[in-house]
Coordinates of N, CA and C in Angstrom, one line a residue:
M1 N 5.3 5.3 -12.3 CA 4.1 5.9 -12.9 C 3.0 5.9 -11.9
R2 N 2.3 7.0 -11.7 CA 1.3 7.1 -10.7 C 0.0 6.4 -11.2
G3 N -0.6 5.6 -10.3 CA -1.8 5.0 -10.7 C -3.0 5.8 -10.4
K4 N -4.1 5.6 -11.0 CA -5.4 6.3 -10.8 C -6.4 5.3 -10.4
S5 N -7.2 5.6 -9.4 CA -8.3 4.7 -8.9 C -9.5 4.9 -9.8
K6 N -10.3 3.8 -9.9 CA -11.5 3.9 -10.6 C -12.6 3.9 -9.5
K7 N -13.4 5.0 -9.5 CA -14.4 5.1 -8.5 C -15.8 4.8 -9.0
R8 N -16.7 4.4 -8.1 CA -18.0 4.0 -8.6 C -18.8 5.3 -8.9
C9 N -19.8 5.1 -9.8 CA -20.7 6.2 -10.1 C -21.7 6.4 -8.9
S10 N -22.2 7.6 -8.7 CA -23.0 7.8 -7.6 C -24.3 7.1 -7.6
D11 N -24.8 6.7 -8.9 CA -26.1 6.0 -9.0 C -26.0 4.6 -8.5
V12 N -24.8 4.1 -8.3 CA -24.7 2.7 -7.8 C -25.0 2.6 -6.3
I13 N -24.8 3.7 -5.6 CA -25.0 3.8 -4.2 C -26.4 3.9 -3.7
N14 N -26.8 3.2 -2.7 CA -28.1 3.4 -2.2 C -28.0 3.9 -0.8
G15 N -28.3 5.1 -0.5 CA -28.0 5.8 0.7 C -29.1 5.5 1.8
K16 N -30.1 4.8 1.5 CA -31.2 4.6 2.5 C -30.8 3.5 3.5
I17 N -30.9 3.8 4.7 CA -30.6 2.9 5.8 C -31.9 2.2 6.3
K18 N -32.1 0.9 6.1 CA -33.3 0.2 6.5 C -33.2 -0.2 8.0
S19 N -34.4 -0.5 8.5 CA -34.4 -1.0 9.9 C -33.7 -2.4 9.9
Q20 N -33.0 -2.7 10.9 CA -32.1 -3.9 11.0 C -32.7 -4.9 11.8
T21 N -32.7 -6.2 11.3 CA -33.2 -7.3 12.1 C -32.0 -8.3 12.2
F22 N -31.5 -8.5 13.4 CA -30.4 -9.3 13.7 C -30.8 -10.8 13.7
S23 N -30.2 -11.6 12.9 CA -30.6 -13.0 12.8 C -29.5 -13.9 12.7
K24 N -28.3 -13.4 12.3 CA -27.2 -14.3 12.1 C -25.9 -13.9 12.8
K25 N -25.0 -14.8 13.0 CA -23.7 -14.5 13.6 C -22.6 -14.7 12.6
F26 N -21.6 -13.9 12.7 CA -20.4 -14.1 11.8 C -19.3 -14.5 12.7
K27 N -18.7 -15.7 12.5 CA -17.7 -16.2 13.4 C -16.5 -16.7 12.6
S28 N -15.3 -16.6 13.2 CA -14.1 -17.1 12.6 C -13.1 -17.2 13.7
S29 N -12.3 -18.2 13.7 CA -11.2 -18.3 14.7 C -9.9 -17.8 14.2
Q30 N -9.1 -17.2 15.1 CA -7.8 -16.7 14.7 C -6.8 -17.8 15.1
E31 N -5.5 -17.6 14.6 CA -4.5 -18.6 15.0 C -4.3 -18.7 16.5
E32 N -4.5 -17.6 17.2 CA -4.3 -17.6 18.6 C -5.4 -18.3 19.4
G33 N -6.5 -18.7 18.6 CA -7.6 -19.4 19.3 C -8.7 -18.5 19.7
L34 N -8.5 -17.2 19.4 CA -9.6 -16.2 19.8 C -10.7 -16.3 18.8
L35 N -11.9 -15.8 19.3 CA -13.1 -16.0 18.4 C -13.7 -14.6 18.2
F36 N -13.8 -14.3 16.9 CA -14.6 -13.1 16.5 C -16.1 -13.5 16.5
D37 N -16.9 -12.8 17.2 CA -18.3 -13.2 17.2 C -19.2 -11.9 17.2
C38 N -19.8 -11.6 16.1 CA -20.6 -10.4 16.0 C -21.9 -10.6 15.3
L39 N -22.9 -10.0 15.8 CA -24.3 -10.1 15.2 C -24.3 -9.4 13.9
V40 N -24.9 -10.0 12.9 CA -25.0 -9.5 11.5 C -26.5 -9.4 11.2
S41 N -26.9 -8.2 10.8 CA -28.3 -8.0 10.4 C -28.6 -8.6 9.1
D42 N -29.8 -8.8 8.7 CA -30.2 -9.3 7.4 C -29.7 -8.4 6.3
E43 N -29.8 -7.1 6.6 CA -29.3 -6.1 5.6 C -27.8 -6.2 5.4
M44 N -27.1 -6.3 6.5 CA -25.6 -6.4 6.4 C -25.2 -7.7 5.7
Q45 N -26.0 -8.8 6.0 CA -25.7 -10.0 5.4 C -25.8 -9.9 3.9
E46 N -26.9 -9.2 3.4 CA -27.1 -9.0 2.0 C -26.0 -8.2 1.4
R47 N -25.5 -7.2 2.1 CA -24.4 -6.3 1.6 C -23.1 -7.1 1.6
L48 N -22.9 -8.0 2.5 CA -21.7 -8.9 2.5 C -21.7 -9.7 1.2
S49 N -22.9 -10.2 0.9 CA -23.1 -11.0 -0.3 C -22.8 -10.2 -1.6
M50 N -23.2 -8.9 -1.5 CA -22.8 -8.0 -2.7 C -21.3 -7.8 -2.8
I51 N -20.6 -7.7 -1.7 CA -19.2 -7.5 -1.7 C -18.5 -8.8 -2.2
D52 N -19.0 -9.9 -1.8 CA -18.5 -11.2 -2.2 C -18.7 -11.3 -3.8
Q53 N -19.8 -11.0 -4.3 CA -20.0 -11.0 -5.7 C -19.2 -10.0 -6.5
G54 N -19.4 -8.7 -6.1 CA -18.8 -7.6 -6.8 C -17.3 -7.5 -6.7
F55 N -16.7 -7.9 -5.6 CA -15.3 -7.7 -5.4 C -14.5 -9.1 -5.4
H56 N -15.3 -10.2 -5.5 CA -14.7 -11.5 -5.3 C -13.9 -11.6 -4.0
L57 N -14.5 -11.1 -2.9 CA -13.9 -11.0 -1.6 C -14.8 -11.6 -0.5
K58 N -14.2 -12.6 0.1 CA -14.9 -13.2 1.3 C -14.4 -12.4 2.5
C59 N -15.3 -11.6 3.0 CA -14.8 -10.6 4.1 C -14.5 -11.4 5.4
P60 N -13.3 -11.2 5.9 CA -13.0 -11.8 7.2 C -13.7 -11.0 8.3
P61 N -13.9 -11.6 9.5 CA -14.6 -11.0 10.6 C -14.1 -9.6 11.0
D62 N -12.8 -9.4 10.8 CA -12.2 -8.1 11.3 C -12.7 -7.0 10.4
F63 N -13.2 -7.3 9.2 CA -13.8 -6.3 8.3 C -15.1 -5.6 8.9
L64 N -16.0 -6.5 9.4 CA -17.2 -6.0 10.1 C -16.9 -5.3 11.4
L65 N -16.0 -5.8 12.1 CA -15.6 -5.2 13.4 C -14.9 -3.9 13.3
F66 N -14.1 -3.8 12.2 CA -13.5 -2.5 12.0 C -14.5 -1.4 11.6
Y67 N -15.5 -1.8 10.8 CA -16.6 -0.9 10.5 C -17.3 -0.5 11.7
E68 N -17.6 -1.5 12.6 CA -18.2 -1.2 13.9 C -17.4 -0.2 14.7
F69 N -16.0 -0.4 14.7 CA -15.1 0.6 15.4 C -15.3 2.0 14.8
C70 N -15.3 2.1 13.5 CA -15.4 3.4 12.8 C -16.7 4.0 13.1
K71 N -17.8 3.2 13.3 CA -19.1 3.8 13.7 C -19.0 4.3 15.1
S72 N -18.2 3.7 15.9 CA -18.1 4.2 17.3 C -17.4 5.5 17.4
L73 N -16.6 5.8 16.3 CA -15.9 7.1 16.3 C -16.8 8.2 15.6
S74 N -17.6 7.7 14.6 CA -18.4 8.7 13.9 C -19.6 7.9 13.4
L75 N -20.7 7.9 14.1 CA -21.9 7.1 13.9 C -22.5 7.3 12.5
D76 N -22.6 8.6 12.1 CA -23.3 8.9 10.8 C -22.4 8.9 9.6
T77 N -21.1 9.1 9.9 CA -20.1 9.1 8.7 C -18.9 8.2 9.0
P78 N -19.1 6.9 9.2 CA -18.0 6.0 9.5 C -16.9 5.9 8.4
L79 N -17.3 6.2 7.1 CA -16.3 6.2 6.1 C -15.3 7.2 6.2
D80 N -15.6 8.3 7.0 CA -14.7 9.4 7.2 C -14.2 9.5 8.6
A81 N -14.4 8.4 9.4 CA -14.0 8.4 10.8 C -12.5 8.6 11.0
L82 N -11.7 8.2 10.0 CA -10.3 8.4 10.2 C -9.7 9.6 9.4
S83 N -10.6 10.5 9.2 CA -10.2 11.7 8.4 C -9.1 12.6 9.1
D84 N -9.0 12.5 10.5 CA -8.0 13.2 11.2 C -6.6 12.8 10.9
I85 N -6.5 11.6 10.4 CA -5.1 11.1 10.0 C -5.1 10.9 8.4
N86 N -6.1 11.6 7.8 CA -6.1 11.6 6.3 C -6.4 10.3 5.6
F87 N -7.2 9.5 6.3 CA -7.6 8.2 5.7 C -9.1 8.2 5.4
R88 N -9.5 7.5 4.4 CA -11.0 7.3 4.1 C -11.2 5.8 3.8
L89 N -12.3 5.3 4.3 CA -12.7 3.9 4.0 C -13.3 3.9 2.6
V90 N -12.9 3.0 1.7 CA -13.4 3.0 0.4 C -13.7 1.5 -0.1
G91 N -14.2 1.4 -1.3 CA -14.4 0.1 -1.9 C -15.5 -0.7 -1.2
P92 N -15.1 -1.9 -0.7 CA -16.1 -2.8 0.0 C -16.7 -2.1 1.2
F93 N -16.0 -1.2 1.9 CA -16.6 -0.4 3.0 C -17.8 0.5 2.5
E94 N -17.6 1.0 1.4 CA -18.7 1.9 0.8 C -20.0 1.0 0.6
I95 N -19.8 -0.2 0.1 CA -20.9 -1.0 -0.2 C -21.5 -1.5 1.2
L96 N -20.7 -1.8 2.1 CA -21.2 -2.2 3.4 C -22.0 -1.1 4.1
H97 N -21.6 0.1 3.9 CA -22.3 1.2 4.5 C -23.5 1.7 3.8
L98 N -23.4 1.7 2.4 CA -24.5 2.3 1.6 C -25.3 1.3 0.8
G99 N -24.7 0.2 0.5 CA -25.5 -0.8 -0.3 C -25.4 -0.4 -1.8
S100 N -26.2 -1.1 -2.6 CA -26.3 -0.8 -4.0 C -27.7 -0.9 -4.5
K101 N -28.1 0.0 -5.4 CA -29.4 0.1 -5.9 C -29.7 -1.1 -6.8
E102 N -28.7 -1.5 -7.6 CA -28.9 -2.4 -8.7 C -28.3 -3.8 -8.3
P103 N -28.9 -4.9 -9.0 CA -28.3 -6.2 -8.8 C -26.8 -6.3 -9.1
V104 N -26.1 -7.0 -8.3 CA -24.6 -7.1 -8.5 C -24.2 -8.2 -9.4
K105 N -23.4 -7.9 -10.4 CA -22.8 -8.9 -11.2 C -21.4 -9.3 -10.7
K106 N -21.1 -10.6 -11.0 CA -19.8 -11.1 -10.6 C -18.6 -10.2 -11.1
G107 N -17.8 -9.8 -10.1 CA -16.6 -9.0 -10.4 C -16.8 -7.6 -10.9
Q108 N -18.0 -7.1 -10.8 CA -18.3 -5.7 -11.4 C -17.5 -4.6 -10.7
W109 N -17.1 -4.8 -9.5 CA -16.4 -3.8 -8.8 C -14.9 -4.1 -8.6
S110 N -14.4 -5.1 -9.4 CA -13.0 -5.6 -9.2 C -12.0 -4.5 -9.5
N111 N -12.3 -3.6 -10.3 CA -11.3 -2.5 -10.7 C -11.5 -1.2 -9.9
Y112 N -12.4 -1.2 -9.0 CA -12.6 0.1 -8.3 C -11.5 0.3 -7.2
Y113 N -11.0 1.5 -7.3 CA -9.8 1.8 -6.4 C -8.6 0.9 -6.6
R114 N -8.5 0.4 -7.8 CA -7.3 -0.4 -8.2 C -6.3 0.6 -8.9
F115 N -5.1 0.6 -8.3 CA -4.1 1.5 -8.8 C -3.3 0.8 -9.9
Y116 N -2.4 1.5 -10.5 CA -1.6 1.1 -11.6 C -1.0 -0.3 -11.4
H117 N -0.3 -0.5 -10.3 CA 0.5 -1.7 -10.1 C -0.3 -2.7 -9.3
D118 N -1.5 -2.5 -8.9 CA -2.2 -3.4 -8.0 C -2.6 -4.7 -8.8
P119 N -2.3 -5.9 -8.3 CA -2.7 -7.1 -8.9 C -4.1 -7.5 -8.6
P120 N -4.7 -8.4 -9.3 CA -6.1 -8.8 -9.0 C -6.3 -9.4 -7.5
E121 N -5.2 -9.9 -6.9 CA -5.3 -10.4 -5.6 C -5.5 -9.4 -4.5
F122 N -5.4 -8.1 -4.9 CA -5.4 -7.0 -3.9 C -6.7 -6.2 -4.1
V123 N -7.3 -5.9 -2.9 CA -8.6 -5.1 -2.9 C -8.4 -3.9 -1.9
T124 N -8.5 -2.7 -2.4 CA -8.2 -1.5 -1.6 C -9.4 -1.3 -0.7
L125 N -9.1 -1.0 0.6 CA -10.0 -0.8 1.7 C -9.9 0.6 2.2
I126 N -8.7 1.1 2.3 CA -8.4 2.4 2.9 C -7.5 3.2 2.0
M127 N -7.8 4.4 1.8 CA -7.0 5.3 0.9 C -6.6 6.5 1.6
C128 N -5.4 6.9 1.5 CA -5.0 8.2 2.0 C -5.6 9.3 1.2
T129 N -6.1 10.3 1.8 CA -6.9 11.3 1.1 C -6.1 12.1 0.0
D130 N -4.8 12.1 0.2 CA -3.9 12.7 -0.8 C -3.4 11.7 -1.9
E131 N -4.0 10.5 -1.7 CA -3.7 9.4 -2.7 C -2.2 9.0 -2.7
S132 N -1.5 9.3 -1.6 CA -0.1 8.9 -1.6 C 0.2 7.4 -1.4
Y133 N -0.8 6.8 -0.7 CA -0.7 5.3 -0.6 C -2.1 4.8 -0.2
H134 N -2.2 3.5 -0.4 CA -3.5 2.8 -0.1 C -3.2 1.5 0.6
I135 N -4.2 1.0 1.3 CA -4.2 -0.2 2.1 C -5.3 -1.1 1.7
G136 N -5.0 -2.4 1.7 CA -6.1 -3.4 1.4 C -5.8 -4.8 1.7
Y137 N -6.8 -5.7 1.5 CA -6.6 -7.1 1.7 C -5.9 -7.7 0.5
F138 N -4.9 -8.6 0.8 CA -4.2 -9.4 -0.2 C -4.6 -10.8 0.0
R139 N -5.2 -11.5 -1.0 CA -5.5 -12.9 -0.8 C -5.0 -13.6 -2.1
D140 N -4.4 -14.8 -1.9 CA -3.9 -15.5 -3.1 C -4.9 -16.1 -4.0
S141 N -6.1 -16.4 -3.4 CA -7.2 -16.9 -4.1 C -8.5 -16.5 -3.4
Y142 N -9.6 -16.8 -4.0 CA -10.9 -16.5 -3.4 C -11.0 -17.2 -2.0
E143 N -10.6 -18.4 -1.9 CA -10.8 -19.2 -0.8 C -9.7 -19.0 0.3
S144 N -8.6 -18.4 0.0 CA -7.5 -18.3 0.9 C -7.7 -17.2 1.9
E145 N -7.0 -17.3 3.1 CA -7.1 -16.2 4.1 C -6.4 -15.0 3.6
S146 N -6.9 -13.8 3.9 CA -6.3 -12.6 3.5 C -5.4 -11.9 4.6
F147 N -4.6 -11.0 4.2 CA -3.8 -10.2 5.2 C -3.7 -8.8 4.6
L148 N -3.3 -7.9 5.4 CA -3.2 -6.5 5.0 C -1.9 -6.1 4.4
A149 N -1.9 -5.3 3.4 CA -0.7 -4.8 2.7 C -1.0 -3.4 2.3
K150 N 0.1 -2.6 2.1 CA 0.0 -1.3 1.6 C 1.0 -1.0 0.5
S151 N 0.7 0.0 -0.3 CA 1.6 0.3 -1.4 C 1.5 1.8 -1.7
T152 N 2.7 2.4 -2.1 CA 2.8 3.8 -2.4 C 3.0 4.0 -3.9
H153 N 2.8 5.2 -4.4 CA 3.0 5.4 -5.8 C 4.4 5.4 -6.2
S154 N 5.3 5.6 -5.2 CA 6.7 5.7 -5.5 C 7.4 4.3 -5.4
S155 N 6.7 3.3 -5.0 CA 7.3 2.0 -4.7 C 7.3 1.1 -5.9
N156 N 6.7 1.5 -7.1 CA 6.7 0.7 -8.3 C 6.1 -0.7 -8.1
G157 N 5.0 -0.7 -7.4 CA 4.3 -2.0 -7.2 C 4.7 -2.9 -6.1
V158 N 5.7 -2.4 -5.3 CA 6.1 -3.2 -4.1 C 5.1 -3.0 -3.0
F159 N 4.7 -4.1 -2.4 CA 3.7 -4.1 -1.3 C 4.4 -4.4 0.0
E160 N 4.0 -3.7 1.1 CA 4.5 -3.9 2.4 C 3.5 -4.6 3.3
Y161 N 3.8 -5.7 3.9 CA 2.9 -6.4 4.9 C 2.6 -5.5 6.0
C162 N 1.4 -5.3 6.4 CA 1.1 -4.5 7.6 C 0.0 -5.0 8.5
G163 N 0.0 -6.4 8.6 CA -0.9 -7.0 9.6 C -1.8 -8.0 9.1
E164 N -2.3 -8.9 10.0 CA -3.2 -10.0 9.7 C -4.7 -9.5 9.8
N165 N -4.9 -8.4 10.5 CA -6.2 -7.8 10.5 C -6.1 -6.3 10.5
L166 N -7.3 -5.6 10.3 CA -7.3 -4.2 10.1 C -6.8 -3.4 11.4
F167 N -7.1 -4.0 12.5 CA -6.7 -3.3 13.8 C -5.2 -3.3 14.0
A168 N -4.6 -4.4 13.7 CA -3.1 -4.5 13.8 C -2.5 -3.6 12.7
C169 N -3.1 -3.5 11.6 CA -2.6 -2.7 10.5 C -2.7 -1.2 10.9
L170 N -3.8 -0.7 11.4 CA -4.0 0.7 11.7 C -3.1 1.0 12.9
R171 N -2.9 0.1 13.9 CA -2.1 0.4 15.0 C -0.6 0.6 14.6
S172 N -0.2 -0.3 13.7 CA 1.2 -0.2 13.2 C 1.5 1.2 12.5
I173 N 0.5 1.7 11.8 CA 0.6 3.0 11.1 C 0.6 4.1 12.1
L174 N -0.3 4.0 13.1 CA -0.4 5.1 14.1 C 0.8 5.2 15.0
Q175 N 1.5 4.1 15.2 CA 2.7 4.1 16.0 C 3.8 5.0 15.4
G176 N 3.7 5.2 14.0 CA 4.7 6.1 13.4 C 4.2 7.5 13.2
N177 N 3.0 7.8 13.8 CA 2.4 9.1 13.7 C 2.4 9.8 15.1
K178 N 3.0 10.9 15.3 CA 3.2 11.4 16.6 C 2.2 12.6 16.9
C179 N 1.2 12.8 16.0 CA 0.3 13.9 16.2 C -0.7 13.5 17.3
K180 N -1.3 14.5 17.9 CA -2.3 14.3 19.0 C -3.5 13.5 18.6
Q181 N -4.0 13.7 17.4 CA -5.1 12.9 16.9 C -4.8 11.5 16.8
A182 N -3.6 11.2 16.3 CA -3.2 9.8 16.2 C -3.0 9.1 17.5
N183 N -2.5 9.8 18.5 CA -2.4 9.2 19.9 C -3.8 8.9 20.5
H184 N -4.7 9.8 20.3 CA -6.1 9.5 20.8 C -6.8 8.4 20.0
L185 N -6.6 8.3 18.7 CA -7.2 7.3 17.9 C -6.6 5.9 18.3
S186 N -5.3 5.9 18.6 CA -4.6 4.7 18.9 C -5.2 4.1 20.2
K187 N -5.4 5.0 21.2 CA -6.0 4.6 22.5 C -7.4 4.0 22.3
C188 N -8.2 4.6 21.4 CA -9.6 4.2 21.1 C -9.5 2.8 20.4
L189 N -8.6 2.7 19.5 CA -8.4 1.4 18.8 C -8.0 0.3 19.7
I190 N -7.1 0.5 20.6 CA -6.6 -0.6 21.5 C -7.7 -1.0 22.4
E191 N -8.5 0.0 22.9 CA -9.6 -0.2 23.9 C -10.7 -1.1 23.2
F192 N -11.0 -0.7 22.0 CA -12.1 -1.4 21.2 C -11.6 -2.8 20.9
A193 N -10.4 -3.0 20.4 CA -9.9 -4.3 20.0 C -9.8 -5.2 21.2
S194 N -9.4 -4.7 22.4 CA -9.3 -5.4 23.6 C -10.7 -6.0 24.0
S195 N -11.7 -5.1 23.8 CA -13.1 -5.5 24.2 C -13.6 -6.6 23.3
K196 N -13.0 -6.8 22.1 CA -13.5 -7.8 21.2 C -12.5 -9.0 21.1
N197 N -11.5 -9.0 21.9 CA -10.4 -10.0 21.9 C -9.7 -10.1 20.5
I198 N -9.4 -8.9 20.0 CA -8.7 -8.9 18.7 C -7.2 -8.5 18.9
S199 N -6.3 -9.2 18.4 CA -4.9 -8.9 18.5 C -4.6 -7.7 17.6
T200 N -3.8 -6.7 18.2 CA -3.4 -5.6 17.5 C -1.8 -5.6 17.2
D201 N -1.3 -6.8 17.4 CA 0.2 -6.9 17.2 C 0.5 -7.5 15.9
L202 N 1.6 -7.0 15.3 CA 2.1 -7.5 14.0 C 2.8 -8.8 14.3
S203 N 2.6 -9.8 13.5 CA 3.3 -11.0 13.6 C 4.7 -10.9 13.0
P204 N 5.8 -11.0 13.7 CA 7.1 -10.8 13.1 C 7.6 -11.9 12.2
T205 N 6.9 -13.0 12.3 CA 7.3 -14.2 11.5 C 6.3 -14.5 10.3
Y206 N 5.2 -13.7 10.2 CA 4.2 -14.0 9.2 C 4.8 -14.1 7.8
M207 N 5.5 -13.0 7.4 CA 6.1 -13.0 6.0 C 7.2 -14.0 5.8
K208 N 8.0 -14.2 6.9 CA 9.0 -15.3 6.8 C 8.4 -16.6 6.5
N209 N 7.4 -16.9 7.2 CA 6.7 -18.2 7.0 C 6.0 -18.3 5.7
R210 N 5.5 -17.2 5.2 CA 4.9 -17.1 3.9 C 6.0 -17.4 2.8
K211 N 7.2 -16.8 2.9 CA 8.2 -17.0 1.9 C 8.7 -18.4 1.9
K212 N 8.6 -19.1 3.0 CA 9.0 -20.5 3.0 C 8.0 -21.4 2.2
R213 N 6.7 -20.9 2.2 CA 5.7 -21.7 1.5 C 5.4 -21.3 0.1
Q214 N 5.9 -20.1 -0.3 CA 5.6 -19.6 -1.6 C 6.1 -20.4 -2.8
V215 N 5.4 -20.4 -3.9 CA 5.8 -21.1 -5.1 C 7.0 -20.4 -5.7
C216 N 6.9 -19.1 -5.8 CA 8.0 -18.3 -6.3 C 7.9 -16.9 -5.9
A217 N 9.0 -16.2 -5.9 CA 9.1 -14.7 -5.5 C 8.4 -13.9 -6.6
T218 N 7.9 -12.7 -6.3 CA 7.4 -11.8 -7.2 C 8.0 -10.4 -7.0
T219 N 8.0 -9.6 -8.0 CA 8.6 -8.2 -7.8 C 7.8 -7.3 -6.9
N220 N 6.5 -7.7 -6.5 CA 5.8 -6.9 -5.5 C 6.2 -7.3 -4.1
C221 N 7.1 -8.3 -4.0 CA 7.6 -8.7 -2.7 C 6.6 -9.5 -1.8
I222 N 5.5 -9.9 -2.4 CA 4.5 -10.7 -1.6 C 4.7 -12.1 -1.9
G223 N 5.1 -12.5 -3.1 CA 5.3 -13.9 -3.4 C 4.0 -14.5 -3.9
L224 N 4.1 -15.7 -4.6 CA 3.0 -16.4 -5.2 C 2.8 -17.8 -4.4
M225 N 1.6 -18.0 -4.1 CA 1.3 -19.3 -3.3 C 0.1 -20.1 -3.9
I226 N 0.0 -20.1 -5.2 CA -1.0 -20.9 -5.8 C -0.3 -22.2 -6.3
D227 N -0.5 -23.3 -5.6 CA 0.1 -24.6 -6.0 C -0.5 -25.2 -7.2
V228 N 0.2 -26.1 -7.8 CA -0.3 -26.9 -8.9 C -1.3 -27.9 -8.4
T229 N -2.5 -28.0 -9.0 CA -3.5 -28.9 -8.5 C -3.2 -30.4 -9.0
K230 N -4.1 -31.3 -8.5 CA -4.0 -32.7 -9.0 C -4.2 -32.8 -10.5
N231 N -4.9 -31.9 -11.0 CA -5.2 -31.9 -12.5 C -4.0 -31.2 -13.3
D232 N -2.9 -30.9 -12.6 CA -1.8 -30.3 -13.2 C -2.1 -28.9 -13.7
I233 N -2.9 -28.2 -13.0 CA -3.3 -26.8 -13.3 C -2.8 -25.9 -12.2
G234 N -2.1 -24.8 -12.6 CA -1.6 -23.9 -11.5 C -0.3 -23.2 -12.0
Y235 N 0.5 -22.8 -11.0 CA 1.7 -22.0 -11.3 C 2.9 -22.8 -10.8
R236 N 4.0 -22.8 -11.6 CA 5.2 -23.4 -11.2 C 6.3 -22.4 -11.0
P237 N 7.4 -22.7 -10.3 CA 8.4 -21.7 -10.1 C 9.0 -21.2 -11.4
L238 N 9.5 -20.0 -11.4 CA 10.2 -19.4 -12.5 C 11.5 -20.1 -12.7
N239 N 11.9 -20.2 -14.0 CA 13.2 -20.9 -14.2 C 14.3 -19.8 -14.3
I240 N 14.0 -18.6 -13.8 CA 15.1 -17.6 -13.7 C 15.1 -17.0 -12.3
S241 N 16.2 -16.4 -12.0 CA 16.3 -15.9 -10.6 C 15.5 -14.6 -10.4
Y242 N 15.3 -14.3 -9.2 CA 14.5 -13.0 -8.8 C 15.2 -11.8 -9.4
S243 N 16.5 -11.7 -9.2 CA 17.3 -10.6 -9.7 C 17.2 -10.5 -11.2
K244 N 17.2 -11.6 -11.9 CA 17.1 -11.6 -13.4 C 15.7 -11.1 -13.8
S245 N 14.6 -11.5 -13.1 CA 13.3 -11.1 -13.4 C 13.2 -9.6 -13.2
E246 N 13.9 -9.0 -12.2 CA 13.8 -7.6 -12.0 C 14.5 -6.8 -13.1
S247 N 15.5 -7.4 -13.7 CA 16.2 -6.7 -14.8 C 15.4 -6.8 -16.1
L248 N 14.5 -7.8 -16.2 CA 13.6 -7.9 -17.3 C 12.4 -7.0 -17.2
F249 N 12.1 -6.6 -16.0 CA 10.9 -5.7 -15.8 C 11.4 -4.5 -14.9
P250 N 12.2 -3.6 -15.4 CA 12.8 -2.6 -14.6 C 11.8 -1.6 -14.1
G251 N 10.6 -1.5 -14.7 CA 9.6 -0.5 -14.2 C 8.8 -1.1 -13.1
G252 N 9.0 -2.3 -12.8 CA 8.2 -3.0 -11.8 C 7.0 -3.7 -12.4
T253 N 6.5 -4.7 -11.8 CA 5.4 -5.5 -12.3 C 4.6 -6.1 -11.2
T254 N 3.3 -6.3 -11.4 CA 2.5 -6.8 -10.3 C 2.8 -8.3 -10.0
S255 N 3.3 -9.0 -11.0 CA 3.6 -10.4 -10.7 C 4.5 -11.0 -11.8
C256 N 5.3 -11.9 -11.5 CA 6.2 -12.6 -12.4 C 5.7 -14.1 -12.4
L257 N 4.8 -14.4 -13.2 CA 4.2 -15.7 -13.1 C 4.5 -16.6 -14.4
N258 N 4.5 -17.9 -14.2 CA 4.7 -18.8 -15.3 C 3.5 -19.7 -15.3
P259 N 2.3 -19.3 -15.8 CA 1.1 -20.1 -15.7 C 1.2 -21.4 -16.6
N260 N 0.8 -22.5 -16.1 CA 0.7 -23.7 -16.9 C -0.7 -24.3 -16.8
T261 N -1.4 -24.3 -17.8 CA -2.8 -24.8 -17.8 C -2.9 -26.0 -18.7

């Protein structure tokens, strides 16, 4: 079944761009020991807080740097910077670029651009303009690190891992696109990422390591990694096999969980 995205009303967006005062830095280390280090204006810091509240998403540093990359491609319209390959930045990127006129309530944007099979752990960031598939951050919990995954309407909720950051994700997609625009975009991407010390390689062992640590398998092929806490709250492994769970949910499901609270 094809899912439909929920888009924000136009009155939520504030299109006015204020003067920027840079006062804070946004830092995080990668597994390779590299450091993302970028200046964040007071205005951008406020919008990151909006995203945190509205989407329950702690934006990793590659989020800001990818927005900066898209602005280097199209200064005035970064949300459409990838239109040559039929992509558009949506959801959290819209808030980062345009802000919001109204105070943000917790989780008020959680369903925006959420498709039929998308679980709450997934936040859509990039959408193919023909809505054939979408890409976003997948995080097991608010505090956990996120990675990139994509899903198509024909996959019945199955997600495909596509990188630990947005640059690696886009490069992996561009490698399968032989058009002239994709080749040019790939060169720009690699050049920008190199200048920021960002890896654009997919980790061949990431999902293998994740499967070793997961609590149980899920039909979206991402797996569940929420451990039982000291207070005995959390998720425990299913008492049925993965193949059995698939037969119980032939249409696909976003998760096969056995909550114990």
